[in-house]
Amino acid sequence: MQSATSKYISSIFVRRNRQRFTLLSAVAAFLMLTVTPLPAHADGEIRNFNFAVFQKYDENFEFEPIVLGKFSDFIQAMKGSMVLMISQTRNAVNGDVINVQQDVLRDAEGSLNDMGINCSLSYLDLSSEDNTSFEVGGLCKIIDSLNTNVTVIIPMIALPDTEQGIDAWVALYEDEENGIAFYANVSSSQ
């Protein structure tokens, strides 16, 4: 026969195990409902995130919000500006944080001078079996220690997917004072 103390301890043990089981079940159910499945792309198809930065040298040149055409057409459309950086992140997947940086640290008359671009971008692949959908947003710094550094917050922006039959690049941001513009798109490869 069990003592009253033994019964009390057993009942506490049973209640705690039920609570743990209930908590674990709730966590498992939450994860099953909130975890995003990987996008369904064609077998073996890889998505690449493409990012380009340009700076104007012709004060009459205007950056377009969307540039249509293949990569060579895109570069042609940027006459009046120079390429500061072009980057491709191969096999970008949903939730990636893509860091793109190009800057130079140099000695300038006995002190250090830092100039360049430094971006940390969140990449989302919201594609379904019927449609592709990509977004990017994040934080970029235009570094120019001789002048003023600029910190840019890029809100989430839908990106064109060249696989949908329209080759295009979309402007993510333009800094009119520095004449710098960021562009991006998504392409596929095998």
PDB file of C-alpha atoms in Angstrom:
ATOM      1  CA  MET A   1       0.000   0.000   0.000  1.00  0.00           C
ATOM      2  CA  GLN A   2       1.276   3.432  -0.935  1.00  0.00           C
ATOM      3  CA  SER A   3       1.644   6.110   1.658  1.00  0.00           C
ATOM      4  CA  ALA A   4      -0.079   9.469   1.217  1.00  0.00           C
ATOM      5  CA  THR A   5       3.304  11.102   0.532  1.00  0.00           C
ATOM      6  CA  SER A   6       4.146   8.523  -2.105  1.00  0.00           C
ATOM      7  CA  LYS A   7       0.757   9.036  -3.816  1.00  0.00           C
ATOM      8  CA  TYR A   8       1.236  12.805  -3.733  1.00  0.00           C
ATOM      9  CA  ILE A   9       4.711  12.555  -5.304  1.00  0.00           C
ATOM     10  CA  SER A  10       3.384  10.157  -7.978  1.00  0.00           C
ATOM     11  CA  SER A  11       0.551  12.549  -8.849  1.00  0.00           C
ATOM     12  CA  ILE A  12       3.023  15.453  -9.207  1.00  0.00           C
ATOM     13  CA  PHE A  13       5.248  13.311 -11.444  1.00  0.00           C
ATOM     14  CA  VAL A  14       2.276  12.325 -13.654  1.00  0.00           C
ATOM     15  CA  ARG A  15       1.050  15.953 -13.902  1.00  0.00           C
ATOM     16  CA  ARG A  16       4.527  17.231 -14.842  1.00  0.00           C
ATOM     17  CA  ASN A  17       4.934  14.572 -17.515  1.00  0.00           C
ATOM     18  CA  ARG A  18       1.497  15.452 -18.927  1.00  0.00           C
ATOM     19  CA  GLN A  19       2.464  19.138 -18.940  1.00  0.00           C
ATOM     20  CA  ARG A  20       5.754  18.339 -20.703  1.00  0.00           C
ATOM     21  CA  PHE A  21       3.963  16.168 -23.242  1.00  0.00           C
ATOM     22  CA  THR A  22       1.339  18.888 -23.811  1.00  0.00           C
ATOM     23  CA  LEU A  23       4.054  21.537 -24.183  1.00  0.00           C
ATOM     24  CA  LEU A  24       6.063  19.371 -26.596  1.00  0.00           C
ATOM     25  CA  SER A  25       2.910  18.629 -28.588  1.00  0.00           C
ATOM     26  CA  ALA A  26       2.094  22.339 -28.779  1.00  0.00           C
ATOM     27  CA  VAL A  27       5.636  23.198 -29.911  1.00  0.00           C
ATOM     28  CA  ALA A  28       5.562  20.446 -32.539  1.00  0.00           C
ATOM     29  CA  ALA A  29       2.169  21.629 -33.828  1.00  0.00           C
ATOM     30  CA  PHE A  30       3.402  25.236 -33.956  1.00  0.00           C
ATOM     31  CA  LEU A  31       6.508  24.238 -35.920  1.00  0.00           C
ATOM     32  CA  MET A  32       4.473  22.167 -38.362  1.00  0.00           C
ATOM     33  CA  LEU A  33       2.161  25.122 -39.008  1.00  0.00           C
ATOM     34  CA  THR A  34       4.814  27.829 -39.282  1.00  0.00           C
ATOM     35  CA  VAL A  35       7.773  26.216 -41.000  1.00  0.00           C
ATOM     36  CA  THR A  36       7.807  27.313 -44.614  1.00  0.00           C
ATOM     37  CA  PRO A  37       8.381  24.472 -47.050  1.00  0.00           C
ATOM     38  CA  LEU A  38      11.188  24.895 -49.537  1.00  0.00           C
ATOM     39  CA  PRO A  39      10.012  26.422 -52.806  1.00  0.00           C
ATOM     40  CA  ALA A  40       9.184  24.004 -55.582  1.00  0.00           C
ATOM     41  CA  HIS A  41      11.437  24.817 -58.539  1.00  0.00           C
ATOM     42  CA  ALA A  42      12.005  22.652 -61.564  1.00  0.00           C
ATOM     43  CA  ASP A  43      14.232  19.648 -60.911  1.00  0.00           C
ATOM     44  CA  GLY A  44      17.846  20.756 -60.598  1.00  0.00           C
ATOM     45  CA  GLU A  45      17.047  24.434 -61.128  1.00  0.00           C
ATOM     46  CA  ILE A  46      19.072  26.861 -59.026  1.00  0.00           C
ATOM     47  CA  ARG A  47      18.124  30.483 -58.348  1.00  0.00           C
ATOM     48  CA  ASN A  48      20.828  33.155 -58.301  1.00  0.00           C
ATOM     49  CA  PHE A  49      20.522  36.578 -56.681  1.00  0.00           C
ATOM     50  CA  ASN A  50      22.195  39.253 -58.828  1.00  0.00           C
ATOM     51  CA  PHE A  51      23.186  42.648 -57.414  1.00  0.00           C
ATOM     52  CA  ALA A  52      24.803  45.632 -59.139  1.00  0.00           C
ATOM     53  CA  VAL A  53      25.918  49.076 -57.979  1.00  0.00           C
ATOM     54  CA  PHE A  54      26.517  52.026 -60.313  1.00  0.00           C
ATOM     55  CA  GLN A  55      27.684  55.609 -59.847  1.00  0.00           C
ATOM     56  CA  LYS A  56      26.885  58.495 -62.208  1.00  0.00           C
ATOM     57  CA  TYR A  57      29.689  60.403 -63.869  1.00  0.00           C
ATOM     58  CA  ASP A  58      27.400  62.241 -66.319  1.00  0.00           C
ATOM     59  CA  GLU A  59      25.191  64.698 -64.419  1.00  0.00           C
ATOM     60  CA  ASN A  60      22.541  64.467 -67.179  1.00  0.00           C
ATOM     61  CA  PHE A  61      22.235  60.680 -66.845  1.00  0.00           C
ATOM     62  CA  GLU A  62      19.138  59.382 -65.043  1.00  0.00           C
ATOM     63  CA  PHE A  63      18.809  55.926 -63.495  1.00  0.00           C
ATOM     64  CA  GLU A  64      15.658  54.088 -64.614  1.00  0.00           C
ATOM     65  CA  PRO A  65      13.524  52.303 -61.984  1.00  0.00           C
ATOM     66  CA  ILE A  66      13.338  49.185 -64.207  1.00  0.00           C
ATOM     67  CA  VAL A  67      15.767  48.256 -66.975  1.00  0.00           C
ATOM     68  CA  LEU A  68      14.518  45.639 -69.469  1.00  0.00           C
ATOM     69  CA  GLY A  69      16.754  43.321 -71.460  1.00  0.00           C
ATOM     70  CA  LYS A  70      19.543  40.800 -71.127  1.00  0.00           C
ATOM     71  CA  PHE A  71      22.609  41.563 -69.000  1.00  0.00           C
ATOM     72  CA  SER A  72      24.387  43.232 -71.936  1.00  0.00           C
ATOM     73  CA  ASP A  73      21.326  45.483 -72.505  1.00  0.00           C
ATOM     74  CA  PHE A  74      21.348  46.367 -68.813  1.00  0.00           C
ATOM     75  CA  ILE A  75      25.007  47.420 -68.940  1.00  0.00           C
ATOM     76  CA  GLN A  76      24.365  49.409 -72.170  1.00  0.00           C
ATOM     77  CA  ALA A  77      21.492  51.259 -70.468  1.00  0.00           C
ATOM     78  CA  MET A  78      23.897  52.439 -67.770  1.00  0.00           C
ATOM     79  CA  LYS A  79      25.940  54.682 -70.091  1.00  0.00           C
ATOM     80  CA  GLY A  80      26.613  57.821 -68.114  1.00  0.00           C
ATOM     81  CA  SER A  81      27.487  55.794 -65.029  1.00  0.00           C
ATOM     82  CA  MET A  82      30.256  53.417 -64.039  1.00  0.00           C
ATOM     83  CA  VAL A  83      30.039  49.982 -62.466  1.00  0.00           C
ATOM     84  CA  LEU A  84      31.137  50.004 -58.838  1.00  0.00           C
ATOM     85  CA  MET A  85      30.247  46.390 -58.112  1.00  0.00           C
ATOM     86  CA  ILE A  86      28.492  43.387 -59.623  1.00  0.00           C
ATOM     87  CA  SER A  87      27.788  40.324 -57.509  1.00  0.00           C
ATOM     88  CA  GLN A  88      26.005  37.006 -57.995  1.00  0.00           C
ATOM     89  CA  THR A  89      24.987  34.786 -55.106  1.00  0.00           C
ATOM     90  CA  ARG A  90      24.598  31.326 -56.601  1.00  0.00           C
ATOM     91  CA  ASN A  91      21.875  29.066 -55.209  1.00  0.00           C
ATOM     92  CA  ALA A  92      20.202  31.698 -53.023  1.00  0.00           C
ATOM     93  CA  VAL A  93      17.513  30.133 -50.837  1.00  0.00           C
ATOM     94  CA  ASN A  94      14.662  31.455 -48.734  1.00  0.00           C
ATOM     95  CA  GLY A  95      15.872  33.208 -45.598  1.00  0.00           C
ATOM     96  CA  ASP A  96      19.447  33.840 -46.752  1.00  0.00           C
ATOM     97  CA  VAL A  97      21.169  36.945 -45.437  1.00  0.00           C
ATOM     98  CA  ILE A  98      23.438  38.022 -48.274  1.00  0.00           C
ATOM     99  CA  ASN A  99      26.395  40.238 -47.400  1.00  0.00           C
ATOM    100  CA  VAL A 100      27.907  42.190 -50.268  1.00  0.00           C
ATOM    101  CA  GLN A 101      30.900  44.384 -49.557  1.00  0.00           C
ATOM    102  CA  GLN A 102      33.502  46.212 -51.559  1.00  0.00           C
ATOM    103  CA  ASP A 103      35.522  48.942 -49.994  1.00  0.00           C
ATOM    104  CA  VAL A 104      39.069  50.181 -49.763  1.00  0.00           C
ATOM    105  CA  LEU A 105      41.016  51.399 -46.753  1.00  0.00           C
ATOM    106  CA  ARG A 106      43.961  53.594 -47.684  1.00  0.00           C
ATOM    107  CA  ASP A 107      46.481  55.980 -46.216  1.00  0.00           C
ATOM    108  CA  ALA A 108      45.556  59.541 -47.159  1.00  0.00           C
ATOM    109  CA  GLU A 109      48.046  62.153 -45.974  1.00  0.00           C
ATOM    110  CA  GLY A 110      48.882  60.331 -42.763  1.00  0.00           C
ATOM    111  CA  SER A 111      45.333  59.259 -41.864  1.00  0.00           C
ATOM    112  CA  LEU A 112      43.119  56.393 -42.941  1.00  0.00           C
ATOM    113  CA  ASN A 113      40.402  56.883 -45.530  1.00  0.00           C
ATOM    114  CA  ASP A 114      37.636  54.312 -46.110  1.00  0.00           C
ATOM    115  CA  MET A 115      35.403  54.317 -49.223  1.00  0.00           C
ATOM    116  CA  GLY A 116      32.981  51.736 -50.588  1.00  0.00           C
ATOM    117  CA  ILE A 117      29.681  49.879 -50.300  1.00  0.00           C
ATOM    118  CA  ASN A 118      28.636  47.433 -47.576  1.00  0.00           C
ATOM    119  CA  CYS A 119      25.209  45.728 -47.749  1.00  0.00           C
ATOM    120  CA  SER A 120      23.459  43.087 -45.676  1.00  0.00           C
ATOM    121  CA  LEU A 121      20.346  41.940 -47.557  1.00  0.00           C
ATOM    122  CA  SER A 122      17.568  39.523 -46.564  1.00  0.00           C
ATOM    123  CA  TYR A 123      16.475  37.293 -49.447  1.00  0.00           C
ATOM    124  CA  LEU A 124      13.030  35.672 -49.518  1.00  0.00           C
ATOM    125  CA  ASP A 125      11.878  32.992 -51.941  1.00  0.00           C
ATOM    126  CA  LEU A 126       8.090  32.985 -51.627  1.00  0.00           C
ATOM    127  CA  SER A 127       7.547  30.766 -54.663  1.00  0.00           C
ATOM    128  CA  SER A 128       4.844  28.141 -54.992  1.00  0.00           C
ATOM    129  CA  GLU A 129       4.373  25.324 -57.494  1.00  0.00           C
ATOM    130  CA  ASP A 130       2.405  27.700 -59.745  1.00  0.00           C
ATOM    131  CA  ASN A 131       4.401  30.912 -59.459  1.00  0.00           C
ATOM    132  CA  THR A 132       7.818  32.267 -58.569  1.00  0.00           C
ATOM    133  CA  SER A 133       8.100  35.179 -56.174  1.00  0.00           C
ATOM    134  CA  PHE A 134      11.273  36.700 -54.741  1.00  0.00           C
ATOM    135  CA  GLU A 135      11.937  39.676 -52.461  1.00  0.00           C
ATOM    136  CA  VAL A 136      14.984  41.406 -51.027  1.00  0.00           C
ATOM    137  CA  GLY A 137      15.505  44.171 -48.490  1.00  0.00           C
ATOM    138  CA  GLY A 138      18.034  45.191 -45.906  1.00  0.00           C
ATOM    139  CA  LEU A 139      20.663  47.674 -44.859  1.00  0.00           C
ATOM    140  CA  CYS A 140      23.398  49.232 -47.007  1.00  0.00           C
ATOM    141  CA  LYS A 141      26.130  51.705 -46.153  1.00  0.00           C
ATOM    142  CA  ILE A 142      27.718  54.003 -48.676  1.00  0.00           C
ATOM    143  CA  ILE A 143      31.079  54.671 -47.052  1.00  0.00           C
ATOM    144  CA  ASP A 144      33.002  57.832 -47.866  1.00  0.00           C
ATOM    145  CA  SER A 145      35.114  58.996 -44.950  1.00  0.00           C
ATOM    146  CA  LEU A 146      36.071  62.188 -46.830  1.00  0.00           C
ATOM    147  CA  ASN A 147      32.411  63.214 -46.941  1.00  0.00           C
ATOM    148  CA  THR A 148      29.357  61.884 -45.139  1.00  0.00           C
ATOM    149  CA  ASN A 149      28.612  58.168 -44.815  1.00  0.00           C
ATOM    150  CA  VAL A 150      25.075  57.238 -45.857  1.00  0.00           C
ATOM    151  CA  THR A 151      23.106  54.404 -44.242  1.00  0.00           C
ATOM    152  CA  VAL A 152      20.260  53.147 -46.411  1.00  0.00           C
ATOM    153  CA  ILE A 153      17.311  51.008 -45.318  1.00  0.00           C
ATOM    154  CA  ILE A 154      15.947  49.132 -48.327  1.00  0.00           C
ATOM    155  CA  PRO A 155      12.371  47.934 -47.687  1.00  0.00           C
ATOM    156  CA  MET A 156      11.415  44.496 -49.014  1.00  0.00           C
ATOM    157  CA  ILE A 157      11.069  44.812 -52.794  1.00  0.00           C
ATOM    158  CA  ALA A 158       9.761  42.241 -55.288  1.00  0.00           C
ATOM    159  CA  LEU A 159      12.479  41.077 -57.680  1.00  0.00           C
ATOM    160  CA  PRO A 160      12.039  40.151 -61.332  1.00  0.00           C
ATOM    161  CA  ASP A 161      12.750  36.513 -62.182  1.00  0.00           C
ATOM    162  CA  THR A 162      14.361  36.134 -65.613  1.00  0.00           C
ATOM    163  CA  GLU A 163      12.904  32.614 -65.776  1.00  0.00           C
ATOM    164  CA  GLN A 164       9.421  34.143 -66.153  1.00  0.00           C
ATOM    165  CA  GLY A 165      10.324  35.318 -69.665  1.00  0.00           C
ATOM    166  CA  ILE A 166      11.091  38.957 -68.889  1.00  0.00           C
ATOM    167  CA  ASP A 167      14.720  39.895 -68.433  1.00  0.00           C
ATOM    168  CA  ALA A 168      14.748  42.920 -66.158  1.00  0.00           C
ATOM    169  CA  TRP A 169      16.668  44.608 -63.363  1.00  0.00           C
ATOM    170  CA  VAL A 170      14.853  46.654 -60.712  1.00  0.00           C
ATOM    171  CA  ALA A 171      16.307  49.641 -58.847  1.00  0.00           C
ATOM    172  CA  LEU A 172      16.430  48.988 -55.106  1.00  0.00           C
ATOM    173  CA  TYR A 173      17.695  52.439 -54.152  1.00  0.00           C
ATOM    174  CA  GLU A 174      19.181  55.614 -55.611  1.00  0.00           C
ATOM    175  CA  ASP A 175      21.230  58.134 -53.642  1.00  0.00           C
ATOM    176  CA  GLU A 176      20.942  61.315 -55.695  1.00  0.00           C
ATOM    177  CA  GLU A 177      23.588  63.201 -53.703  1.00  0.00           C
ATOM    178  CA  ASN A 178      26.296  60.585 -54.322  1.00  0.00           C
ATOM    179  CA  GLY A 179      24.868  59.474 -57.689  1.00  0.00           C
ATOM    180  CA  ILE A 180      24.825  55.830 -56.603  1.00  0.00           C
ATOM    181  CA  ALA A 181      22.117  53.287 -57.486  1.00  0.00           C
ATOM    182  CA  PHE A 182      21.575  49.643 -56.455  1.00  0.00           C
ATOM    183  CA  TYR A 183      19.879  47.173 -58.843  1.00  0.00           C
ATOM    184  CA  ALA A 184      18.926  43.498 -58.487  1.00  0.00           C
ATOM    185  CA  ASN A 185      17.174  40.548 -60.110  1.00  0.00           C
ATOM    186  CA  VAL A 186      16.945  36.757 -59.891  1.00  0.00           C
ATOM    187  CA  SER A 187      18.165  34.370 -62.583  1.00  0.00           C
ATOM    188  CA  SER A 188      18.304  30.586 -62.828  1.00  0.00           C
ATOM    189  CA  SER A 189      20.973  28.074 -63.694  1.00  0.00           C
ATOM    190  CA  GLN A 190      21.460  24.332 -63.543  1.00  0.00           C
TER     191      GLN A 190
END
